[in-house]
CSV table of C-alpha atoms and ligand atoms in Angstrom, one decimal:
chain,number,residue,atom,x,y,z
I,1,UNK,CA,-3.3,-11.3,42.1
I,2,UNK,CA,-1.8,-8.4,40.4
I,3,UNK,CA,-1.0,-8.6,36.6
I,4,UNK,CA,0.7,-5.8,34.0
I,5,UNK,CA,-0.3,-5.6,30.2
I,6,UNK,CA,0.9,-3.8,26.9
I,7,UNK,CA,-1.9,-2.8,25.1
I,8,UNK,CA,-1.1,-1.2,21.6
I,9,UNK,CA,-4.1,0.9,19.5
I,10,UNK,CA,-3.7,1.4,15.7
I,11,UNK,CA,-7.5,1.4,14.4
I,12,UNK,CA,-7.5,4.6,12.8
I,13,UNK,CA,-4.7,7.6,12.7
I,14,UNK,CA,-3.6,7.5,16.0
I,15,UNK,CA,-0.7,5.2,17.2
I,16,UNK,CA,-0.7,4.4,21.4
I,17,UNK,CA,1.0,2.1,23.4
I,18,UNK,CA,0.1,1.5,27.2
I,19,UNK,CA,1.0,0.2,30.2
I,20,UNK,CA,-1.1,-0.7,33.0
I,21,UNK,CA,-1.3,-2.3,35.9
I,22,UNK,CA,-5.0,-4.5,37.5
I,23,UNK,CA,-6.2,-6.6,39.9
I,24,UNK,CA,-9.3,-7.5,40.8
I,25,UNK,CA,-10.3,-4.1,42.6
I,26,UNK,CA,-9.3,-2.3,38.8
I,27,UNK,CA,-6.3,-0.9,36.7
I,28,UNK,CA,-4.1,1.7,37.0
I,29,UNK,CA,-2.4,3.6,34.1
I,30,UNK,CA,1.8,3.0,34.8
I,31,UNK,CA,2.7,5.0,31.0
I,32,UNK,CA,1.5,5.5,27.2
I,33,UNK,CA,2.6,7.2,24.6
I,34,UNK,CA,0.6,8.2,21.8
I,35,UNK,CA,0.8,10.4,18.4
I,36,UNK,CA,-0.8,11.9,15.7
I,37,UNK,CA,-0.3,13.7,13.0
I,38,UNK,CA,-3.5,15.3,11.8
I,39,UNK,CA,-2.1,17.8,9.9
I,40,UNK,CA,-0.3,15.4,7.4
I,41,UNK,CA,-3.8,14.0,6.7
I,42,UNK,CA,-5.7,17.4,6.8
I,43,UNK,CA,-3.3,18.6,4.2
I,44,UNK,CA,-4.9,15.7,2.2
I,45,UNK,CA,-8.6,16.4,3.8
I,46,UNK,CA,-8.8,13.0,5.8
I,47,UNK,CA,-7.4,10.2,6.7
I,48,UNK,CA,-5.0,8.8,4.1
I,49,UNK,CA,-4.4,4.3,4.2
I,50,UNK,CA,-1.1,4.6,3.3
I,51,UNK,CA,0.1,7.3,5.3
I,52,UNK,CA,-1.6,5.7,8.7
I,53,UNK,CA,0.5,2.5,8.0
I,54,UNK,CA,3.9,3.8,7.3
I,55,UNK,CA,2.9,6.4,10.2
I,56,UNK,CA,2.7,3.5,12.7
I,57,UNK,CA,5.2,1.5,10.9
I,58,UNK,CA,7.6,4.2,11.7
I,59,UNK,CA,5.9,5.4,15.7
I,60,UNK,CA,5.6,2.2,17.4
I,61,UNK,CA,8.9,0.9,18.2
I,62,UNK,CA,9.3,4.5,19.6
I,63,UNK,CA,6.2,4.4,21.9
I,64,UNK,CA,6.4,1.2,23.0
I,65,UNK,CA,10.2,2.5,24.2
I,66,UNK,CA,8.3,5.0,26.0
I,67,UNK,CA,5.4,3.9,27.5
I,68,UNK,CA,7.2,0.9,29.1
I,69,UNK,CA,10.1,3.0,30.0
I,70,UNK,CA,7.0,5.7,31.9
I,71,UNK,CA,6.2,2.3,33.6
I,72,UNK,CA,9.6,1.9,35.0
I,73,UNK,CA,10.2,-1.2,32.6
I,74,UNK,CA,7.9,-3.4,34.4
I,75,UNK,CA,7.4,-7.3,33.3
I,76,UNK,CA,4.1,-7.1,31.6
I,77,UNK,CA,1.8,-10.7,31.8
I,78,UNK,CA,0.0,-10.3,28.5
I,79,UNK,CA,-0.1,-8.0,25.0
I,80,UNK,CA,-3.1,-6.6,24.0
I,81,UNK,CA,-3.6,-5.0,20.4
I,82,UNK,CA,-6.5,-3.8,18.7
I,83,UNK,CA,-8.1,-6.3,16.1
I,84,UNK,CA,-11.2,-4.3,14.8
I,85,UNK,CA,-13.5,-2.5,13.8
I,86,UNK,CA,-11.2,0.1,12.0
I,87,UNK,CA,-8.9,0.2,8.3
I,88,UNK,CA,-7.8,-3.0,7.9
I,89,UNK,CA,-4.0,-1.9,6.8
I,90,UNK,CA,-3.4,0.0,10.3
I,91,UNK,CA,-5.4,-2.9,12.4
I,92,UNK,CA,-2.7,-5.7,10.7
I,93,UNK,CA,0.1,-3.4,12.0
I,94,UNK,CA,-0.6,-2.8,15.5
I,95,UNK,CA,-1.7,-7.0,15.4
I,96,UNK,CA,1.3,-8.0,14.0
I,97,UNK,CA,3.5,-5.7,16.2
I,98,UNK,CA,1.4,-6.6,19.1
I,99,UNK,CA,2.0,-10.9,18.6
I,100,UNK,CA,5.6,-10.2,17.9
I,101,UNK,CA,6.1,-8.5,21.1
I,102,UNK,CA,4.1,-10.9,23.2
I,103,UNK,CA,5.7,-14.3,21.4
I,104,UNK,CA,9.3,-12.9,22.0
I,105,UNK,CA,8.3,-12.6,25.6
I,106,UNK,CA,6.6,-15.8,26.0
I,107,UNK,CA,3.3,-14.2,27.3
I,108,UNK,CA,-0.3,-14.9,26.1
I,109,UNK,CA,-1.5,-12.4,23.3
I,110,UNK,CA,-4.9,-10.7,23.2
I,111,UNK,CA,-6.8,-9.6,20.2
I,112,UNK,CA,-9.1,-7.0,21.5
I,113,UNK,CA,-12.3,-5.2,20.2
I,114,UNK,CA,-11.8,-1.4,19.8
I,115,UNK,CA,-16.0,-0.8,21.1
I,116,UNK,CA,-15.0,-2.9,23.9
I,117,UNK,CA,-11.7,-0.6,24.7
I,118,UNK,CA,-14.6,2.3,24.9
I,119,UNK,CA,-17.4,0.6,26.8
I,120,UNK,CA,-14.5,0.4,29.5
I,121,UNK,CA,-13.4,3.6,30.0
I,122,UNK,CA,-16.0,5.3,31.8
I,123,UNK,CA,-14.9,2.8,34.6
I,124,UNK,CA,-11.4,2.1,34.0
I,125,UNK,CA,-11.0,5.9,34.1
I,126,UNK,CA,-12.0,5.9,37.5
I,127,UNK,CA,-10.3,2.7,39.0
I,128,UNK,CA,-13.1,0.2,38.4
I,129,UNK,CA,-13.8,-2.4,36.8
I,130,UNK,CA,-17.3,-2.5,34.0
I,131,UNK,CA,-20.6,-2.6,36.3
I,132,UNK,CA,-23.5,-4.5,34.6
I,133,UNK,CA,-26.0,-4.1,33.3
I,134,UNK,CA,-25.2,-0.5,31.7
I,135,UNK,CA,-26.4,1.6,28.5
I,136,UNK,CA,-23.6,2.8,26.7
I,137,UNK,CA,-23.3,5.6,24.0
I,138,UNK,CA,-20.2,5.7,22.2
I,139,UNK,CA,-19.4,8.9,20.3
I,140,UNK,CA,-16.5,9.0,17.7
I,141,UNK,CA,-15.4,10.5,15.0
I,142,UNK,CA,-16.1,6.7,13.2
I,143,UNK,CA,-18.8,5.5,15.6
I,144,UNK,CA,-22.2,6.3,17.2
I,145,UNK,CA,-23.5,3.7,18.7
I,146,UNK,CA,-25.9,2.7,21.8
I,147,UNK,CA,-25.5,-0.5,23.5
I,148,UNK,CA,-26.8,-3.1,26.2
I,149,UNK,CA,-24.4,-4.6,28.1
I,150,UNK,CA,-26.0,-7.0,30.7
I,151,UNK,CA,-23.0,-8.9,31.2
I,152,UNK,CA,-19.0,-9.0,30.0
I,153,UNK,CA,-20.1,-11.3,27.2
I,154,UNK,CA,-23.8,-10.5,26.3
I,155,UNK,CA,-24.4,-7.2,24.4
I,156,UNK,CA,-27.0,-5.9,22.1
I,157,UNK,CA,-26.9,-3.0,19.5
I,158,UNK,CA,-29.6,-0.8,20.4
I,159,UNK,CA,-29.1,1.9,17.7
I,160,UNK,CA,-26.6,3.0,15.5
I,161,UNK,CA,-26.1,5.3,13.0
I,162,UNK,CA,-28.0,5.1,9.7
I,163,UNK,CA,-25.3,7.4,8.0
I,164,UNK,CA,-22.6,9.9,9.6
I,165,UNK,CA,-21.5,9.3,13.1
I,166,UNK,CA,-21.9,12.5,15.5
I,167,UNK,CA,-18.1,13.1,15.0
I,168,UNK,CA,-18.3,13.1,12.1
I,169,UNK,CA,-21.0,15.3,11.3
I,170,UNK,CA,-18.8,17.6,14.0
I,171,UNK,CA,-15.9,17.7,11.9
I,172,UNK,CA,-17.8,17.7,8.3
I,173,UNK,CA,-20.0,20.9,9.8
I,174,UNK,CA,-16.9,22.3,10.9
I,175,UNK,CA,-14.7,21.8,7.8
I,176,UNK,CA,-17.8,23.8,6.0
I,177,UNK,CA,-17.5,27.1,8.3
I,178,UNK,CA,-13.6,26.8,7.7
I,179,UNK,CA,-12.5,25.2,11.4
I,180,UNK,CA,-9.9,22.7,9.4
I,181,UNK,CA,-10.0,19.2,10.3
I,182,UNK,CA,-11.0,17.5,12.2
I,183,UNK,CA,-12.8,20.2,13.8
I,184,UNK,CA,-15.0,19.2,16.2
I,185,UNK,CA,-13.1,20.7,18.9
I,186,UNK,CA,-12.7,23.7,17.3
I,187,UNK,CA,-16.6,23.9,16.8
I,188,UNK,CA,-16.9,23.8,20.2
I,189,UNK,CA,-14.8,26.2,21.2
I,190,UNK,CA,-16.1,29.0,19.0
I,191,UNK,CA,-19.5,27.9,19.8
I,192,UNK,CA,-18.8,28.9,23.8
I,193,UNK,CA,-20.4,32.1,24.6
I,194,UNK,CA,-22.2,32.4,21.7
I,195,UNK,CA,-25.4,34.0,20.8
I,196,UNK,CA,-28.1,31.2,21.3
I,197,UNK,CA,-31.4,31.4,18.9
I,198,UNK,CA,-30.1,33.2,15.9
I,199,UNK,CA,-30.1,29.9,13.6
I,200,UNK,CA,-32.2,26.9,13.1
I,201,UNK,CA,-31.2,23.0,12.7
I,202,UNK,CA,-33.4,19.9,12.5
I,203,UNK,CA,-32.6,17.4,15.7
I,204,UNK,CA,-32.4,14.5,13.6
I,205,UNK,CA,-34.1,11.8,14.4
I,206,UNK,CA,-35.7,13.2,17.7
I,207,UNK,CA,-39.3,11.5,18.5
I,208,UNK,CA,-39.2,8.7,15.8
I,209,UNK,CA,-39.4,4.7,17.3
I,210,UNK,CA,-35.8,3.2,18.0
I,211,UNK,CA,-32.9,4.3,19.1
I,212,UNK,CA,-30.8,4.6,15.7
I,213,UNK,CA,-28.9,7.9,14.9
I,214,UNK,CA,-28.6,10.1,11.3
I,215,UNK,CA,-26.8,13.6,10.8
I,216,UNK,CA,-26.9,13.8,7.1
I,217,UNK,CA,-30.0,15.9,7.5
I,218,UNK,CA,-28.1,18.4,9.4
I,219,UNK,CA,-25.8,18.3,6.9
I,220,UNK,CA,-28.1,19.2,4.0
I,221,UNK,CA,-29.7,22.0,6.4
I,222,UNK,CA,-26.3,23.4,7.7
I,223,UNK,CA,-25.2,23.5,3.9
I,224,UNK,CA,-28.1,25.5,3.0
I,225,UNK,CA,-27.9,28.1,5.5
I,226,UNK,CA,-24.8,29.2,3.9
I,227,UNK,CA,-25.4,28.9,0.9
I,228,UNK,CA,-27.8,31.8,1.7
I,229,UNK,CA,-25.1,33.2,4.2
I,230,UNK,CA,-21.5,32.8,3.2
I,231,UNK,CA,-20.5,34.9,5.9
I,232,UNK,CA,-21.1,31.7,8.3
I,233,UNK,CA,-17.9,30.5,7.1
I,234,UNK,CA,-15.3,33.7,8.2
I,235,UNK,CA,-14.6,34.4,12.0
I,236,UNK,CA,-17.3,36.8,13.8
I,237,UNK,CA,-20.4,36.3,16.0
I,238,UNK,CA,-22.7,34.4,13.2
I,239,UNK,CA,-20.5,31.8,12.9
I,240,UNK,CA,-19.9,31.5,16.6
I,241,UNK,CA,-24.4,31.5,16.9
I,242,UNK,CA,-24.3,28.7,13.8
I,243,UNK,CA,-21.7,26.5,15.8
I,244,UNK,CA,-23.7,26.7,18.7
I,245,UNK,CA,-26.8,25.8,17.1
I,246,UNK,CA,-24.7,23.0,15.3
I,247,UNK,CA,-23.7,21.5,19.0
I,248,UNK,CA,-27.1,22.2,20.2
I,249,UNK,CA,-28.8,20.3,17.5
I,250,UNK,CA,-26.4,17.1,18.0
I,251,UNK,CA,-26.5,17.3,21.5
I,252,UNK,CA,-30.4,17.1,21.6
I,253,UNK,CA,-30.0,14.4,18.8
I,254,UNK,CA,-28.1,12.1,21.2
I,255,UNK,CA,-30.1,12.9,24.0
I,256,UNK,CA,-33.2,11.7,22.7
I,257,UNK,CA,-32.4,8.5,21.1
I,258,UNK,CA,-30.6,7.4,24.5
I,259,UNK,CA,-33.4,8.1,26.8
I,260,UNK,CA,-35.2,6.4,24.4
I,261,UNK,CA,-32.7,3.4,24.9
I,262,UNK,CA,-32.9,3.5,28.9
I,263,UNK,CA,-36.7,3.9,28.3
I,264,UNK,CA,-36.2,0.4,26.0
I,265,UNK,CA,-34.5,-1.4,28.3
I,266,UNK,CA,-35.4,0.3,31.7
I,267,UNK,CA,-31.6,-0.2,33.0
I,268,UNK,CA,-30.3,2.7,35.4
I,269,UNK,CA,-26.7,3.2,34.6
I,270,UNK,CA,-25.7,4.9,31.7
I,271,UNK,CA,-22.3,5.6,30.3
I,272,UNK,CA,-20.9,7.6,27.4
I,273,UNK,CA,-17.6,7.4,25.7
I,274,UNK,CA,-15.5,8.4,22.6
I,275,UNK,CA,-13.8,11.7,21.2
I,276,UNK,CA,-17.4,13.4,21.0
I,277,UNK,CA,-18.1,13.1,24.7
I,278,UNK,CA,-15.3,15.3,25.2
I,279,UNK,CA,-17.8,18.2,24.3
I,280,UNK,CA,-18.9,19.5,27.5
I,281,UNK,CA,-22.1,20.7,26.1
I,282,UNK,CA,-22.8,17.4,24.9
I,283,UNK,CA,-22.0,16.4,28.4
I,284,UNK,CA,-24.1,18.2,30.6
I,285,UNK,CA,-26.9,17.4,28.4
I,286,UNK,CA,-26.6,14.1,28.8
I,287,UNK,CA,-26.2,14.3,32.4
I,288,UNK,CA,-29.0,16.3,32.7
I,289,UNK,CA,-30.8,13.8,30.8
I,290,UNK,CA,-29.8,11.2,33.2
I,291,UNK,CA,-30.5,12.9,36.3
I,292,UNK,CA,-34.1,13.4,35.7
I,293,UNK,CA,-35.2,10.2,35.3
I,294,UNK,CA,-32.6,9.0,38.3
I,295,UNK,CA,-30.4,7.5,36.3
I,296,UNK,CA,-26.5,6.7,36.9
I,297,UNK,CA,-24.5,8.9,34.9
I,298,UNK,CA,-20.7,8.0,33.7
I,299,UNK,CA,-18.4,9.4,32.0
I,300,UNK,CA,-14.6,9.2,31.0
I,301,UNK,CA,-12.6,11.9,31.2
I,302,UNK,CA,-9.0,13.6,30.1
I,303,UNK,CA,-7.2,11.6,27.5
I,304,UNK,CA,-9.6,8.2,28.0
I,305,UNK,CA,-12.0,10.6,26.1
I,306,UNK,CA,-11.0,9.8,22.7
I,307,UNK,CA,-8.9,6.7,21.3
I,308,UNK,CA,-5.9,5.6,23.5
I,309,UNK,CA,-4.5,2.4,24.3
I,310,UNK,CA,-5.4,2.2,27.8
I,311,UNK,CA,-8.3,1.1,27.3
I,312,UNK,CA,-6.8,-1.9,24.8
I,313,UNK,CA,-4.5,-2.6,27.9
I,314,UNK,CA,-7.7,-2.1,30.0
I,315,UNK,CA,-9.6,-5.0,28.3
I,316,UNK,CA,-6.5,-7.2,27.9
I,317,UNK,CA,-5.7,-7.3,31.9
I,318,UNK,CA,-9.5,-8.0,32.4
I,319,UNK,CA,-8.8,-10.9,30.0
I,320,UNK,CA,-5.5,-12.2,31.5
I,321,UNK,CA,-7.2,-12.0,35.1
I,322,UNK,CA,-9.9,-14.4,33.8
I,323,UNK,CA,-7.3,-16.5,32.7
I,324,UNK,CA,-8.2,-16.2,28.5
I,325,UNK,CA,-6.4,-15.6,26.0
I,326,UNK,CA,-6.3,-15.4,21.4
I,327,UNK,CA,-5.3,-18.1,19.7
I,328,UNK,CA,-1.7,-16.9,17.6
I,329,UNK,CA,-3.3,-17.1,14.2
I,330,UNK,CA,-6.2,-14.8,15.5
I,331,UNK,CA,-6.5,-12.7,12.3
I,332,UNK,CA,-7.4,-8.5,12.0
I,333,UNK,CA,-11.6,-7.9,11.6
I,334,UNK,CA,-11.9,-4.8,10.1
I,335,UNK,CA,-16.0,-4.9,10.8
I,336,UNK,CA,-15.5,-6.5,14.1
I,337,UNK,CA,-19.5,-5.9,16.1
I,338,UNK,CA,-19.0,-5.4,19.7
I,339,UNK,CA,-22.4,-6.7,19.7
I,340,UNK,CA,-21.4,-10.8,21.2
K,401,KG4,O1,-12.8,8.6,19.8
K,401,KG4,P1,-12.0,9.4,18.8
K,401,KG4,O2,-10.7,10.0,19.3
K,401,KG4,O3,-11.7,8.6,17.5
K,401,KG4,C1,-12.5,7.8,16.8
K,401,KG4,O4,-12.6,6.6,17.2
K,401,KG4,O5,-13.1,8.3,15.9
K,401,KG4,O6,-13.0,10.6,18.3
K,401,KG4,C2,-12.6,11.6,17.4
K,401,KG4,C3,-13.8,12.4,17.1
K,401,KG4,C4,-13.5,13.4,16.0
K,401,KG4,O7,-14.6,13.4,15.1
K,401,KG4,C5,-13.5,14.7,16.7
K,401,KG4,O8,-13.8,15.9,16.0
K,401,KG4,C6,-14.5,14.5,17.8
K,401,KG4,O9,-14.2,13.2,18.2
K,401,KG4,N1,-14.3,15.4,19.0
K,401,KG4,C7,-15.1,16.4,19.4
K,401,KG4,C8,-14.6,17.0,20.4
K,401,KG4,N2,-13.3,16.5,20.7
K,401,KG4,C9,-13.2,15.5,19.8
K,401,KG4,N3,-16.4,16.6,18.9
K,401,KG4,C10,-17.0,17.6,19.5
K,401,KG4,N4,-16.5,18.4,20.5
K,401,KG4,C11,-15.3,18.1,21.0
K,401,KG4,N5,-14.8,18.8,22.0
K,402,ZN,ZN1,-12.6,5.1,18.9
């Protein structure tokens, strides 16, 4: 059996709406359409409530009209929206949009958890369907977490972050050696071909028990190297050497606390997701990481990389193939876990 779901994301700043198609073998992506408009809210230094809500008040009609149209305005079986973890005023949108859509067309509708949405995409990306039992690392600009997933409904938090997420501290480092906002792709593209050695970071957290995460350290140290050097913050080779050692030092960072979770738990597949695992030196640490101690190594690629509602459709087929679906009064959960 073959089924098509809508799946709709509007946890943060970014509005998306999907289309796909799945059957028991995996899904295929028929359209989306997503958009963003980081440089309304970087004119305001972040992401502003008010504006994210009248922003996807105003997008989704719009890209729903396009990603069904993309799918050739197929007959989807289910809607999917995201319910949580995110700002509660842009979760009740995308919810409310989603239940209206799915009521008018008499088809089941699916409140789905945004960590879920990235624990799938290292094998929805590929065709697949989530393989268990798997360590997860999810890397966004709102999360860092590590999980066990030994089955579709048993997970456990193995560490999370104790203050910043690694995106975070990406786009906070960033904003401080002027690369705007958010800037963690910036940072990585003026740390390629830099200089390697010239500065000095702490790798938070590296060695200590448990697998939980903190950048504010980084932070502090970052802020006092220029302080001492305020040419770290104008174009030229030091600030190219300091973004380097930046990346280096959260790369290492996350590559020690999840070896120390597939040391914990001893499982052999490991997967990493969010905006951050977009960084290819981040990447290839990790997957060095992995190789050495013969591990499986997954990760997403393109436009599954950071938030999109593929992976909300994603999750929603798996649910309408299993035959489950939210009750109507299923309400928005702002602190959602994805730990069940
Ligand atoms: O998953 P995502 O799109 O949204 C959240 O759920 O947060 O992740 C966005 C985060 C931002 O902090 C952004 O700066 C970071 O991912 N990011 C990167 C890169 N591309 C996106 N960080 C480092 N290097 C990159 N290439
Ligand atoms: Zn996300």
């Amino acid at each position: 059996m073959s089924v098509r779901t809508l799946g709709i994301e509007t946890s943060c700043d970014e509005t998306a709406v999907a289309v796909i198609e799945a059957d028991e073998q995996g899904c295929r992506l028929l359209g989306e359409a997503l958009a963003t408009r980081p440089e309304e809210h970087a004119a305001l230094g972040g992401i502003v409530p008010e504006l994210t809500v009248r922003q996807h008040l105003e997008l989704l009609p719009r890209l729903t009209a396009e990603a069904k149209n993309k799918s050739g305005n197929v007959k989807v079986d289910g809607v999917g929206a995201t319910a949580g973890p995110g700002l509660a005023p842009a979760l009740l949108v995308g919810l409310s949009y989603g239940k209206a859509l799915a009521w008018a067309q008499k088809k089941s509708f699916h409140a789905i958890n945004h960590l879920e949405g990235h624990l799938f995409t290292p094998f929805v990306a590929k065709g697949g369907w989530p393989k268990y039992p798997h360590v997860a690392l999810i890397v966004s600009g709102g999360h860092t977490l590590l999980v066990e997933a030994t089955g579709p409904r048993a997970r456990r938090i193995l560490g999370t972050t104790r203050d910043d997420a690694a995106g975070e501290a990406f786009d906070k480092l960033a904003r401080m050696v002027g690369l705007g906002y958010p800037g963690g792709a910036a940072l990585e593209m003026e740390a390629q071909g830099a200089d390697q050695g010239c500065f000095s970071l702490p790798r938070p957290m590296k060695g200590t028990p448990g697998c939980d995460f903190s950048f504010s350290g980084l932070k502090n140290a970052a802020r006092l190297l220029l302080e001492k050097d305020p040419a770290l913050a104008s174009p030229g080779r030091a600030r190219e050497s300091f973004c380097a050692e930046v990346q280096a030092a959260i790369s290492d960072s996350l590559v020690d606390r999840s070896a120390q979770a597939l040391k914990e738990t001893g499982i052999k597949t490991f997967t990493v997701s969010g905006g951050v695992s977009a960084n290819q030196g981040v990447l290839q640490a990790l997957q060095k990481m992995a190789e050495e101690r013969g591990i499986e190594f997954i990760s997403t690629m393109g436009g599954w990389n950071t938030d999109n509602a593929s992976m909300i459709a994603a999750v929603t087929a798996r649910r309408v193939l299993d035959g489950q679906a939210s009750d109507w009064d299923v309400d928005a959960d702002p602190r959602w876990s994805v730990a069940v």
